[in-house]
Amino acid sequence: MSILNILRYPDPRLHKVAKPVAVFDERLKKLAADMAETMYDAPGVGLAATQVDVHEQLIVIDVSETHDQLQVFINPEIVWESEERQVYDEGCLSVPGIYDGVERPAKVRARAFDLEGKQFEVEADGLLAVCIQHEMDHLKGKVFVEYLSPLKRNRIKTKLLKEERELAKQRKTADAR
């Protein structure tokens, strides 16, 4: 297994729309395993293939305290959502250190395929419902900061670009030694 590179907002590749998975093979299983390892290492509770620059409809999620309940969703779709809505403070591995409230349906039912190509459905509320919706947004090329005001979004973009420049400068200094 490998730790994959997570794209950081505002990388334009985060806005590519993922294509449905057509072949359920060993490559897909390895990608899911690498994504899970990357998510746990980050640490996070969800990761979409888009975030690791693979534009296929695959997400991994584990909202358990013990990090031993990995769920893999391939070609996921929301088949039902509650009228009740909730605001949840969301963060994102592609937008490190930033958390803000996003309003979403409080409960959802999602349909997807597992790694063997078998279809399943899951009903979710709380953190799992938020995570499913958040990761599915990535597959559509949407990052959670797009739910925020343009002012907040621009501040986040500026902050992350500044951090990226500082990191690049530190790497350059370290390489020169």
PDB file of C-alpha atoms in Angstrom, residues 5-168:
ATOM      1  CA  ASN A   5      -0.562  12.831  -2.592  1.00  0.00           C
ATOM      2  CA  ILE A   6      -3.709  14.788  -1.627  1.00  0.00           C
ATOM      3  CA  LEU A   7      -4.499  17.748  -3.877  1.00  0.00           C
ATOM      4  CA  ARG A   8      -4.866  21.043  -2.014  1.00  0.00           C
ATOM      5  CA  TYR A   9      -7.485  23.681  -2.706  1.00  0.00           C
ATOM      6  CA  PRO A  10      -7.479  25.737  -4.972  1.00  0.00           C
ATOM      7  CA  ASP A  11      -5.874  23.140  -7.283  1.00  0.00           C
ATOM      8  CA  PRO A  12      -8.051  23.135 -10.449  1.00  0.00           C
ATOM      9  CA  ARG A  13      -7.925  19.313 -10.630  1.00  0.00           C
ATOM     10  CA  LEU A  14     -10.293  19.281  -7.624  1.00  0.00           C
ATOM     11  CA  HIS A  15     -12.985  20.620  -9.970  1.00  0.00           C
ATOM     12  CA  LYS A  16     -12.824  17.754 -12.474  1.00  0.00           C
ATOM     13  CA  VAL A  17     -15.966  15.622 -12.565  1.00  0.00           C
ATOM     14  CA  ALA A  18     -15.274  11.931 -11.865  1.00  0.00           C
ATOM     15  CA  LYS A  19     -16.288   9.252 -14.347  1.00  0.00           C
ATOM     16  CA  PRO A  20     -18.208   6.120 -13.288  1.00  0.00           C
ATOM     17  CA  VAL A  21     -16.130   3.043 -12.540  1.00  0.00           C
ATOM     18  CA  ALA A  22     -16.652   0.437 -15.268  1.00  0.00           C
ATOM     19  CA  VAL A  23     -14.187  -2.291 -14.276  1.00  0.00           C
ATOM     20  CA  PHE A  24     -14.026  -3.870 -10.825  1.00  0.00           C
ATOM     21  CA  ASP A  25     -10.489  -5.278 -10.779  1.00  0.00           C
ATOM     22  CA  GLU A  26      -7.287  -5.506  -8.723  1.00  0.00           C
ATOM     23  CA  ARG A  27      -6.267  -1.977  -9.749  1.00  0.00           C
ATOM     24  CA  LEU A  28      -9.474  -0.638  -8.201  1.00  0.00           C
ATOM     25  CA  LYS A  29      -8.909  -2.649  -4.998  1.00  0.00           C
ATOM     26  CA  LYS A  30      -5.339  -1.328  -4.740  1.00  0.00           C
ATOM     27  CA  LEU A  31      -6.546   2.249  -5.305  1.00  0.00           C
ATOM     28  CA  ALA A  32      -9.179   1.852  -2.546  1.00  0.00           C
ATOM     29  CA  ALA A  33      -6.566   0.381  -0.170  1.00  0.00           C
ATOM     30  CA  ASP A  34      -4.099   3.187  -0.937  1.00  0.00           C
ATOM     31  CA  MET A  35      -6.844   5.777  -0.451  1.00  0.00           C
ATOM     32  CA  ALA A  36      -7.793   4.239   2.910  1.00  0.00           C
ATOM     33  CA  GLU A  37      -4.168   4.269   4.056  1.00  0.00           C
ATOM     34  CA  THR A  38      -3.838   7.893   2.904  1.00  0.00           C
ATOM     35  CA  MET A  39      -7.058   8.891   4.719  1.00  0.00           C
ATOM     36  CA  TYR A  40      -6.006   7.228   7.986  1.00  0.00           C
ATOM     37  CA  ASP A  41      -2.505   8.735   7.746  1.00  0.00           C
ATOM     38  CA  ALA A  42      -3.787  12.282   7.115  1.00  0.00           C
ATOM     39  CA  PRO A  43      -5.824  11.740   9.471  1.00  0.00           C
ATOM     40  CA  GLY A  44      -9.334  12.051   8.085  1.00  0.00           C
ATOM     41  CA  VAL A  45     -12.726  10.316   7.973  1.00  0.00           C
ATOM     42  CA  GLY A  46     -13.318  10.370   4.222  1.00  0.00           C
ATOM     43  CA  LEU A  47     -11.467  10.664   0.933  1.00  0.00           C
ATOM     44  CA  ALA A  48     -12.649  10.843  -2.672  1.00  0.00           C
ATOM     45  CA  ALA A  49     -10.545   9.601  -5.590  1.00  0.00           C
ATOM     46  CA  THR A  50     -10.711  13.123  -7.055  1.00  0.00           C
ATOM     47  CA  GLN A  51      -8.645  14.356  -4.085  1.00  0.00           C
ATOM     48  CA  VAL A  52      -5.771  12.057  -5.098  1.00  0.00           C
ATOM     49  CA  ASP A  53      -6.045  13.089  -8.774  1.00  0.00           C
ATOM     50  CA  VAL A  54      -7.889   9.952  -9.910  1.00  0.00           C
ATOM     51  CA  HIS A  55     -11.122  11.041 -11.543  1.00  0.00           C
ATOM     52  CA  GLU A  56     -13.256   7.960 -10.958  1.00  0.00           C
ATOM     53  CA  GLN A  57     -16.342   7.626  -8.735  1.00  0.00           C
ATOM     54  CA  LEU A  58     -14.732   6.035  -5.671  1.00  0.00           C
ATOM     55  CA  ILE A  59     -14.850   7.192  -2.057  1.00  0.00           C
ATOM     56  CA  VAL A  60     -13.606   5.683   1.194  1.00  0.00           C
ATOM     57  CA  ILE A  61     -15.123   6.574   4.574  1.00  0.00           C
ATOM     58  CA  ASP A  62     -14.512   5.539   8.176  1.00  0.00           C
ATOM     59  CA  VAL A  63     -16.263   7.628  10.822  1.00  0.00           C
ATOM     60  CA  SER A  64     -15.605   5.110  13.613  1.00  0.00           C
ATOM     61  CA  GLU A  65     -13.584   6.130  16.692  1.00  0.00           C
ATOM     62  CA  THR A  66     -11.441   3.001  16.279  1.00  0.00           C
ATOM     63  CA  HIS A  67     -10.726   3.454  12.540  1.00  0.00           C
ATOM     64  CA  ASP A  68     -11.667  -0.128  11.760  1.00  0.00           C
ATOM     65  CA  GLN A  69     -14.978   0.258   9.918  1.00  0.00           C
ATOM     66  CA  LEU A  70     -13.880   1.232   6.427  1.00  0.00           C
ATOM     67  CA  GLN A  71     -16.682   1.687   3.904  1.00  0.00           C
ATOM     68  CA  VAL A  72     -16.016   1.834   0.169  1.00  0.00           C
ATOM     69  CA  PHE A  73     -18.563   3.446  -2.152  1.00  0.00           C
ATOM     70  CA  ILE A  74     -18.168   3.031  -5.917  1.00  0.00           C
ATOM     71  CA  ASN A  75     -20.425   4.986  -8.299  1.00  0.00           C
ATOM     72  CA  PRO A  76     -22.423   6.324  -5.315  1.00  0.00           C
ATOM     73  CA  GLU A  77     -25.716   8.142  -5.646  1.00  0.00           C
ATOM     74  CA  ILE A  78     -28.113   9.690  -3.145  1.00  0.00           C
ATOM     75  CA  VAL A  79     -31.497   8.017  -3.637  1.00  0.00           C
ATOM     76  CA  TRP A  80     -33.274   9.825  -0.797  1.00  0.00           C
ATOM     77  CA  GLU A  81     -32.618  12.781   1.466  1.00  0.00           C
ATOM     78  CA  SER A  82     -34.573  14.114   4.410  1.00  0.00           C
ATOM     79  CA  GLU A  83     -36.315  17.468   4.338  1.00  0.00           C
ATOM     80  CA  GLU A  84     -34.767  18.120   7.743  1.00  0.00           C
ATOM     81  CA  ARG A  85     -31.454  19.925   7.405  1.00  0.00           C
ATOM     82  CA  GLN A  86     -28.519  20.374   9.718  1.00  0.00           C
ATOM     83  CA  VAL A  87     -25.460  22.587   9.874  1.00  0.00           C
ATOM     84  CA  TYR A  88     -22.265  20.669  10.534  1.00  0.00           C
ATOM     85  CA  ASP A  89     -18.763  22.074  10.926  1.00  0.00           C
ATOM     86  CA  GLU A  90     -16.932  20.495   8.014  1.00  0.00           C
ATOM     87  CA  GLY A  91     -13.249  20.176   7.287  1.00  0.00           C
ATOM     88  CA  CYS A  92     -11.454  18.651   4.326  1.00  0.00           C
ATOM     89  CA  LEU A  93      -8.106  16.979   3.720  1.00  0.00           C
ATOM     90  CA  SER A  94      -7.788  19.157   0.590  1.00  0.00           C
ATOM     91  CA  VAL A  95      -8.426  22.309   2.646  1.00  0.00           C
ATOM     92  CA  PRO A  96      -6.208  21.641   5.688  1.00  0.00           C
ATOM     93  CA  GLY A  97      -6.883  23.490   8.918  1.00  0.00           C
ATOM     94  CA  ILE A  98     -10.131  25.090   7.712  1.00  0.00           C
ATOM     95  CA  TYR A  99     -13.492  24.255   9.279  1.00  0.00           C
ATOM     96  CA  ASP A 100     -16.818  25.947   8.690  1.00  0.00           C
ATOM     97  CA  GLY A 101     -20.539  25.276   8.923  1.00  0.00           C
ATOM     98  CA  VAL A 102     -22.277  23.767   5.896  1.00  0.00           C
ATOM     99  CA  GLU A 103     -26.013  23.065   5.776  1.00  0.00           C
ATOM    100  CA  ARG A 104     -27.014  19.718   4.285  1.00  0.00           C
ATOM    101  CA  PRO A 105     -29.861  17.193   4.558  1.00  0.00           C
ATOM    102  CA  ALA A 106     -29.715  15.585   8.028  1.00  0.00           C
ATOM    103  CA  LYS A 107     -30.324  12.052   6.696  1.00  0.00           C
ATOM    104  CA  VAL A 108     -29.622  10.359   3.373  1.00  0.00           C
ATOM    105  CA  ARG A 109     -29.934   6.987   1.722  1.00  0.00           C
ATOM    106  CA  ALA A 110     -27.076   6.214  -0.639  1.00  0.00           C
ATOM    107  CA  ARG A 111     -26.766   3.455  -3.212  1.00  0.00           C
ATOM    108  CA  ALA A 112     -23.350   2.307  -4.414  1.00  0.00           C
ATOM    109  CA  PHE A 113     -21.276  -0.702  -5.397  1.00  0.00           C
ATOM    110  CA  ASP A 114     -18.652  -2.442  -3.276  1.00  0.00           C
ATOM    111  CA  LEU A 115     -15.220  -3.580  -4.517  1.00  0.00           C
ATOM    112  CA  GLU A 116     -16.711  -6.824  -5.856  1.00  0.00           C
ATOM    113  CA  GLY A 117     -19.263  -4.932  -7.964  1.00  0.00           C
ATOM    114  CA  LYS A 118     -22.179  -5.811  -5.688  1.00  0.00           C
ATOM    115  CA  GLN A 119     -24.777  -3.064  -5.206  1.00  0.00           C
ATOM    116  CA  PHE A 120     -25.804  -1.987  -1.690  1.00  0.00           C
ATOM    117  CA  GLU A 121     -27.731   0.776   0.071  1.00  0.00           C
ATOM    118  CA  VAL A 122     -26.986   2.517   3.348  1.00  0.00           C
ATOM    119  CA  GLU A 123     -29.109   4.915   5.402  1.00  0.00           C
ATOM    120  CA  ALA A 124     -27.078   7.498   7.223  1.00  0.00           C
ATOM    121  CA  ASP A 125     -27.449  10.390   9.623  1.00  0.00           C
ATOM    122  CA  GLY A 126     -25.017  12.462  11.672  1.00  0.00           C
ATOM    123  CA  LEU A 127     -21.349  12.438  10.654  1.00  0.00           C
ATOM    124  CA  LEU A 128     -21.780   9.560   8.179  1.00  0.00           C
ATOM    125  CA  ALA A 129     -24.516  11.440   6.273  1.00  0.00           C
ATOM    126  CA  VAL A 130     -22.359  14.566   6.157  1.00  0.00           C
ATOM    127  CA  CYS A 131     -19.315  12.587   5.052  1.00  0.00           C
ATOM    128  CA  ILE A 132     -21.151  10.776   2.242  1.00  0.00           C
ATOM    129  CA  GLN A 133     -22.519  14.068   0.887  1.00  0.00           C
ATOM    130  CA  HIS A 134     -19.158  15.852   1.280  1.00  0.00           C
ATOM    131  CA  GLU A 135     -17.203  13.125  -0.541  1.00  0.00           C
ATOM    132  CA  MET A 136     -19.831  12.821  -3.270  1.00  0.00           C
ATOM    133  CA  ASP A 137     -19.456  16.574  -3.853  1.00  0.00           C
ATOM    134  CA  HIS A 138     -15.769  15.933  -4.618  1.00  0.00           C
ATOM    135  CA  LEU A 139     -16.792  13.458  -7.319  1.00  0.00           C
ATOM    136  CA  LYS A 140     -18.871  16.261  -8.881  1.00  0.00           C
ATOM    137  CA  GLY A 141     -15.898  18.635  -8.765  1.00  0.00           C
ATOM    138  CA  LYS A 142     -17.146  20.614  -5.765  1.00  0.00           C
ATOM    139  CA  VAL A 143     -15.174  21.496  -2.618  1.00  0.00           C
ATOM    140  CA  PHE A 144     -17.006  22.334   0.630  1.00  0.00           C
ATOM    141  CA  VAL A 145     -15.688  25.920   0.678  1.00  0.00           C
ATOM    142  CA  GLU A 146     -17.929  26.598  -2.328  1.00  0.00           C
ATOM    143  CA  TYR A 147     -20.873  26.548   0.115  1.00  0.00           C
ATOM    144  CA  LEU A 148     -19.299  29.498   1.953  1.00  0.00           C
ATOM    145  CA  SER A 149     -19.538  33.185   1.078  1.00  0.00           C
ATOM    146  CA  PRO A 150     -17.210  34.496  -1.656  1.00  0.00           C
ATOM    147  CA  LEU A 151     -15.400  36.564   0.995  1.00  0.00           C
ATOM    148  CA  LYS A 152     -14.663  33.506   3.179  1.00  0.00           C
ATOM    149  CA  ARG A 153     -13.718  31.464   0.127  1.00  0.00           C
ATOM    150  CA  ASN A 154     -11.218  34.100  -1.051  1.00  0.00           C
ATOM    151  CA  ARG A 155      -9.687  34.381   2.409  1.00  0.00           C
ATOM    152  CA  ILE A 156      -9.236  30.595   2.534  1.00  0.00           C
ATOM    153  CA  LYS A 157      -7.716  30.533  -0.963  1.00  0.00           C
ATOM    154  CA  THR A 158      -5.271  33.334  -0.066  1.00  0.00           C
ATOM    155  CA  LYS A 159      -4.278  31.633   3.208  1.00  0.00           C
ATOM    156  CA  LEU A 160      -3.655  28.246   1.564  1.00  0.00           C
ATOM    157  CA  LEU A 161      -1.700  29.746  -1.345  1.00  0.00           C
ATOM    158  CA  LYS A 162       0.483  31.644   1.147  1.00  0.00           C
ATOM    159  CA  GLU A 163       1.085  28.414   3.128  1.00  0.00           C
ATOM    160  CA  GLU A 164       1.999  26.612  -0.117  1.00  0.00           C
ATOM    161  CA  ARG A 165       4.547  29.333  -1.009  1.00  0.00           C
ATOM    162  CA  GLU A 166       6.074  29.089   2.493  1.00  0.00           C
ATOM    163  CA  LEU A 167       6.363  25.294   2.219  1.00  0.00           C
ATOM    164  CA  ALA A 168       7.979  25.576  -1.218  1.00  0.00           C
TER     165      ALA A 168
END
